[in-house]
Amino acid sequence: MRLAGIEDTDIMLDEYGQPVVEAGIPQIVSGKECLLQDIRCEMLTEEGELIYEDEEGKEAYGYGLLEFLNGEDDILGEIQARIIEKLSKREDIDESSIKAEVVVENKGRIRAIVSFNTSDDKENSIEVNVDETGVYIE
């Protein structure tokens, strides 16, 4: 599956994953915002969820964060490793800049603050939350 990057354009999605339409015209997103939108979408997706997916492991689309909810042992380290692994496959991200701070909050909610630099040397940050109801991007 081809990942969106800084050179791409896509349909703009709102916080619910629905197309943004103004005056009957779907809006578009391009450049770094297209890359960031694709990263957020991939974080919300489970591996194997897309019927047309043909990759496995690191290259598969989707972070699969829900599988960690009932995990044991070093769950925070495993989530951190998964996030870094998935982001490192993207050509527009400086792999050495990827950081993920993962904590368990009250009632078992897992929160990850993810930061990374894109090829324009700008730092970007995404907050991901996982609980028994799903995965959410803040």
PDB file of C-alpha atoms in Angstrom:
ATOM      1  CA  MET A   1       0.000   0.000   0.000  1.00  0.00           C
ATOM      2  CA  ARG A   2       1.277   3.458  -0.851  1.00  0.00           C
ATOM      3  CA  LEU A   3       1.546   5.928   2.025  1.00  0.00           C
ATOM      4  CA  ALA A   4       0.740   9.624   1.531  1.00  0.00           C
ATOM      5  CA  GLY A   5       3.682  11.979   1.818  1.00  0.00           C
ATOM      6  CA  ILE A   6       4.601  15.654   1.612  1.00  0.00           C
ATOM      7  CA  GLU A   7       4.332  15.642  -2.185  1.00  0.00           C
ATOM      8  CA  ASP A   8       0.734  14.320  -2.153  1.00  0.00           C
ATOM      9  CA  THR A   9      -2.784  15.725  -2.177  1.00  0.00           C
ATOM     10  CA  ASP A  10      -5.855  14.039  -0.703  1.00  0.00           C
ATOM     11  CA  ILE A  11      -9.428  14.749   0.338  1.00  0.00           C
ATOM     12  CA  MET A  12      -9.493  16.662   3.634  1.00  0.00           C
ATOM     13  CA  LEU A  13     -11.053  14.675   6.483  1.00  0.00           C
ATOM     14  CA  ASP A  14     -12.624  16.035   9.663  1.00  0.00           C
ATOM     15  CA  GLU A  15     -12.041  14.642  13.165  1.00  0.00           C
ATOM     16  CA  TYR A  16     -14.622  11.910  12.456  1.00  0.00           C
ATOM     17  CA  GLY A  17     -12.927  10.762   9.237  1.00  0.00           C
ATOM     18  CA  GLN A  18     -15.574  12.333   7.031  1.00  0.00           C
ATOM     19  CA  PRO A  19     -14.785  14.495   3.969  1.00  0.00           C
ATOM     20  CA  VAL A  20     -14.828  18.243   4.571  1.00  0.00           C
ATOM     21  CA  VAL A  21     -17.239  19.858   2.104  1.00  0.00           C
ATOM     22  CA  GLU A  22     -17.763  23.582   1.584  1.00  0.00           C
ATOM     23  CA  ALA A  23     -20.467  24.848  -0.781  1.00  0.00           C
ATOM     24  CA  GLY A  24     -20.838  21.300  -2.129  1.00  0.00           C
ATOM     25  CA  ILE A  25     -17.136  21.028  -3.004  1.00  0.00           C
ATOM     26  CA  PRO A  26     -14.878  18.515  -1.222  1.00  0.00           C
ATOM     27  CA  GLN A  27     -11.863  20.293   0.237  1.00  0.00           C
ATOM     28  CA  ILE A  28      -8.336  19.034  -0.280  1.00  0.00           C
ATOM     29  CA  VAL A  29      -5.234  18.807   1.851  1.00  0.00           C
ATOM     30  CA  SER A  30      -1.710  18.787   0.462  1.00  0.00           C
ATOM     31  CA  GLY A  31       1.912  19.021   1.502  1.00  0.00           C
ATOM     32  CA  LYS A  32       2.788  18.370   5.121  1.00  0.00           C
ATOM     33  CA  GLU A  33      -0.877  18.474   6.161  1.00  0.00           C
ATOM     34  CA  CYS A  34      -1.559  15.560   3.792  1.00  0.00           C
ATOM     35  CA  LEU A  35       1.282  13.586   5.417  1.00  0.00           C
ATOM     36  CA  LEU A  36       0.024  14.366   8.936  1.00  0.00           C
ATOM     37  CA  GLN A  37      -3.554  13.442   8.009  1.00  0.00           C
ATOM     38  CA  ASP A  38      -2.345  10.072   6.670  1.00  0.00           C
ATOM     39  CA  ILE A  39      -0.332   9.427   9.848  1.00  0.00           C
ATOM     40  CA  ARG A  40      -3.394  10.168  12.005  1.00  0.00           C
ATOM     41  CA  CYS A  41      -5.526   7.850   9.853  1.00  0.00           C
ATOM     42  CA  GLU A  42      -2.952   5.074  10.102  1.00  0.00           C
ATOM     43  CA  MET A  43      -2.768   5.471  13.895  1.00  0.00           C
ATOM     44  CA  LEU A  44      -6.537   4.935  14.072  1.00  0.00           C
ATOM     45  CA  THR A  45      -6.406   1.808  11.886  1.00  0.00           C
ATOM     46  CA  GLU A  46      -5.788  -1.770  12.967  1.00  0.00           C
ATOM     47  CA  GLU A  47      -3.350  -3.883  10.939  1.00  0.00           C
ATOM     48  CA  GLY A  48      -5.274  -5.962   8.422  1.00  0.00           C
ATOM     49  CA  GLU A  49      -8.408  -3.810   8.742  1.00  0.00           C
ATOM     50  CA  LEU A  50      -8.239  -2.607   5.125  1.00  0.00           C
ATOM     51  CA  ILE A  51      -9.499  -5.239   2.705  1.00  0.00           C
ATOM     52  CA  TYR A  52      -7.040  -4.201  -0.006  1.00  0.00           C
ATOM     53  CA  GLU A  53      -3.980  -4.327   2.261  1.00  0.00           C
ATOM     54  CA  ASP A  54      -1.206  -6.490   0.867  1.00  0.00           C
ATOM     55  CA  GLU A  55       1.660  -5.861   3.295  1.00  0.00           C
ATOM     56  CA  GLU A  56       2.552  -7.455   6.629  1.00  0.00           C
ATOM     57  CA  GLY A  57       4.485  -6.440   9.740  1.00  0.00           C
ATOM     58  CA  LYS A  58       6.177  -3.036   9.738  1.00  0.00           C
ATOM     59  CA  GLU A  59       5.000  -2.279   6.206  1.00  0.00           C
ATOM     60  CA  ALA A  60       1.319  -3.071   6.928  1.00  0.00           C
ATOM     61  CA  TYR A  61      -0.991  -0.069   7.140  1.00  0.00           C
ATOM     62  CA  GLY A  62      -2.339   0.471  10.636  1.00  0.00           C
ATOM     63  CA  TYR A  63      -0.760   0.741  14.069  1.00  0.00           C
ATOM     64  CA  GLY A  64      -2.916  -1.939  15.727  1.00  0.00           C
ATOM     65  CA  LEU A  65      -2.945  -0.127  19.072  1.00  0.00           C
ATOM     66  CA  LEU A  66      -6.112  -1.810  20.363  1.00  0.00           C
ATOM     67  CA  GLU A  67      -4.262  -5.106  20.721  1.00  0.00           C
ATOM     68  CA  PHE A  68      -2.291  -3.615  23.627  1.00  0.00           C
ATOM     69  CA  LEU A  69      -5.290  -2.929  25.877  1.00  0.00           C
ATOM     70  CA  ASN A  70      -5.176  -6.250  27.685  1.00  0.00           C
ATOM     71  CA  GLY A  71      -1.454  -6.722  27.358  1.00  0.00           C
ATOM     72  CA  GLU A  72       0.876  -7.580  30.159  1.00  0.00           C
ATOM     73  CA  ASP A  73       4.580  -7.209  30.846  1.00  0.00           C
ATOM     74  CA  ASP A  74       6.169  -4.180  29.160  1.00  0.00           C
ATOM     75  CA  ILE A  75       3.071  -2.845  27.406  1.00  0.00           C
ATOM     76  CA  LEU A  76       4.335   0.749  27.387  1.00  0.00           C
ATOM     77  CA  GLY A  77       7.632  -0.253  25.804  1.00  0.00           C
ATOM     78  CA  GLU A  78       5.821  -2.336  23.195  1.00  0.00           C
ATOM     79  CA  ILE A  79       3.518   0.543  22.262  1.00  0.00           C
ATOM     80  CA  GLN A  80       6.454   2.914  22.060  1.00  0.00           C
ATOM     81  CA  ALA A  81       8.346   0.472  19.823  1.00  0.00           C
ATOM     82  CA  ARG A  82       5.309  -0.014  17.545  1.00  0.00           C
ATOM     83  CA  ILE A  83       4.843   3.743  17.093  1.00  0.00           C
ATOM     84  CA  ILE A  84       8.522   4.309  16.311  1.00  0.00           C
ATOM     85  CA  GLU A  85       8.595   1.344  13.921  1.00  0.00           C
ATOM     86  CA  LYS A  86       5.514   2.511  11.994  1.00  0.00           C
ATOM     87  CA  LEU A  87       6.680   6.126  11.715  1.00  0.00           C
ATOM     88  CA  SER A  88      10.182   5.083  10.642  1.00  0.00           C
ATOM     89  CA  LYS A  89       8.862   3.568   7.384  1.00  0.00           C
ATOM     90  CA  ARG A  90       7.866   7.017   6.110  1.00  0.00           C
ATOM     91  CA  GLU A  91      10.405   8.699   3.861  1.00  0.00           C
ATOM     92  CA  ASP A  92       9.341  12.235   4.873  1.00  0.00           C
ATOM     93  CA  ILE A  93      10.153  11.681   8.564  1.00  0.00           C
ATOM     94  CA  ASP A  94      13.617  11.928  10.118  1.00  0.00           C
ATOM     95  CA  GLU A  95      13.817   8.543  11.838  1.00  0.00           C
ATOM     96  CA  SER A  96      16.313   9.779  14.449  1.00  0.00           C
ATOM     97  CA  SER A  97      13.863  12.477  15.589  1.00  0.00           C
ATOM     98  CA  ILE A  98      10.973  10.122  16.468  1.00  0.00           C
ATOM     99  CA  LYS A  99      10.001  10.131  20.147  1.00  0.00           C
ATOM    100  CA  ALA A 100       7.032   8.522  21.866  1.00  0.00           C
ATOM    101  CA  GLU A 101       6.186   9.061  25.527  1.00  0.00           C
ATOM    102  CA  VAL A 102       3.626   6.454  26.593  1.00  0.00           C
ATOM    103  CA  VAL A 103       1.783   6.414  29.933  1.00  0.00           C
ATOM    104  CA  VAL A 104      -1.152   4.570  31.460  1.00  0.00           C
ATOM    105  CA  GLU A 105      -3.703   6.928  32.957  1.00  0.00           C
ATOM    106  CA  ASN A 106      -6.623   6.270  35.280  1.00  0.00           C
ATOM    107  CA  LYS A 107      -9.135   3.611  34.237  1.00  0.00           C
ATOM    108  CA  GLY A 108      -6.596   1.929  31.963  1.00  0.00           C
ATOM    109  CA  ARG A 109      -6.490   4.658  29.319  1.00  0.00           C
ATOM    110  CA  ILE A 110      -3.177   4.671  27.442  1.00  0.00           C
ATOM    111  CA  ARG A 111      -1.845   8.018  26.234  1.00  0.00           C
ATOM    112  CA  ALA A 112       1.063   8.492  23.833  1.00  0.00           C
ATOM    113  CA  ILE A 113       2.602  11.843  22.969  1.00  0.00           C
ATOM    114  CA  VAL A 114       4.424  11.350  19.685  1.00  0.00           C
ATOM    115  CA  SER A 115       6.845  13.853  18.171  1.00  0.00           C
ATOM    116  CA  PHE A 116       8.983  13.766  15.041  1.00  0.00           C
ATOM    117  CA  ASN A 117      10.589  16.034  12.477  1.00  0.00           C
ATOM    118  CA  THR A 118       9.478  16.060   8.874  1.00  0.00           C
ATOM    119  CA  SER A 119      11.848  16.641   5.976  1.00  0.00           C
ATOM    120  CA  ASP A 120      11.310  20.408   6.362  1.00  0.00           C
ATOM    121  CA  ASP A 121      13.006  20.152   9.816  1.00  0.00           C
ATOM    122  CA  LYS A 122       9.825  21.169  11.628  1.00  0.00           C
ATOM    123  CA  GLU A 123       8.809  19.290  14.767  1.00  0.00           C
ATOM    124  CA  ASN A 124       5.320  17.808  14.775  1.00  0.00           C
ATOM    125  CA  SER A 125       3.358  16.366  17.662  1.00  0.00           C
ATOM    126  CA  ILE A 126       0.378  14.014  17.814  1.00  0.00           C
ATOM    127  CA  GLU A 127      -1.405  12.757  20.931  1.00  0.00           C
ATOM    128  CA  VAL A 128      -2.923   9.288  20.698  1.00  0.00           C
ATOM    129  CA  ASN A 129      -5.282   7.876  23.321  1.00  0.00           C
ATOM    130  CA  VAL A 130      -6.394   4.248  23.557  1.00  0.00           C
ATOM    131  CA  ASP A 131      -9.102   2.903  25.842  1.00  0.00           C
ATOM    132  CA  GLU A 132     -11.700   0.142  25.832  1.00  0.00           C
ATOM    133  CA  THR A 133     -13.889   2.145  23.419  1.00  0.00           C
ATOM    134  CA  GLY A 134     -11.260   2.779  20.741  1.00  0.00           C
ATOM    135  CA  VAL A 135      -8.302   4.833  19.541  1.00  0.00           C
ATOM    136  CA  TYR A 136      -8.537   8.636  19.529  1.00  0.00           C
ATOM    137  CA  ILE A 137      -6.303  11.383  18.189  1.00  0.00           C
ATOM    138  CA  GLU A 138      -6.161  14.653  20.114  1.00  0.00           C
TER     139      GLU A 138
END
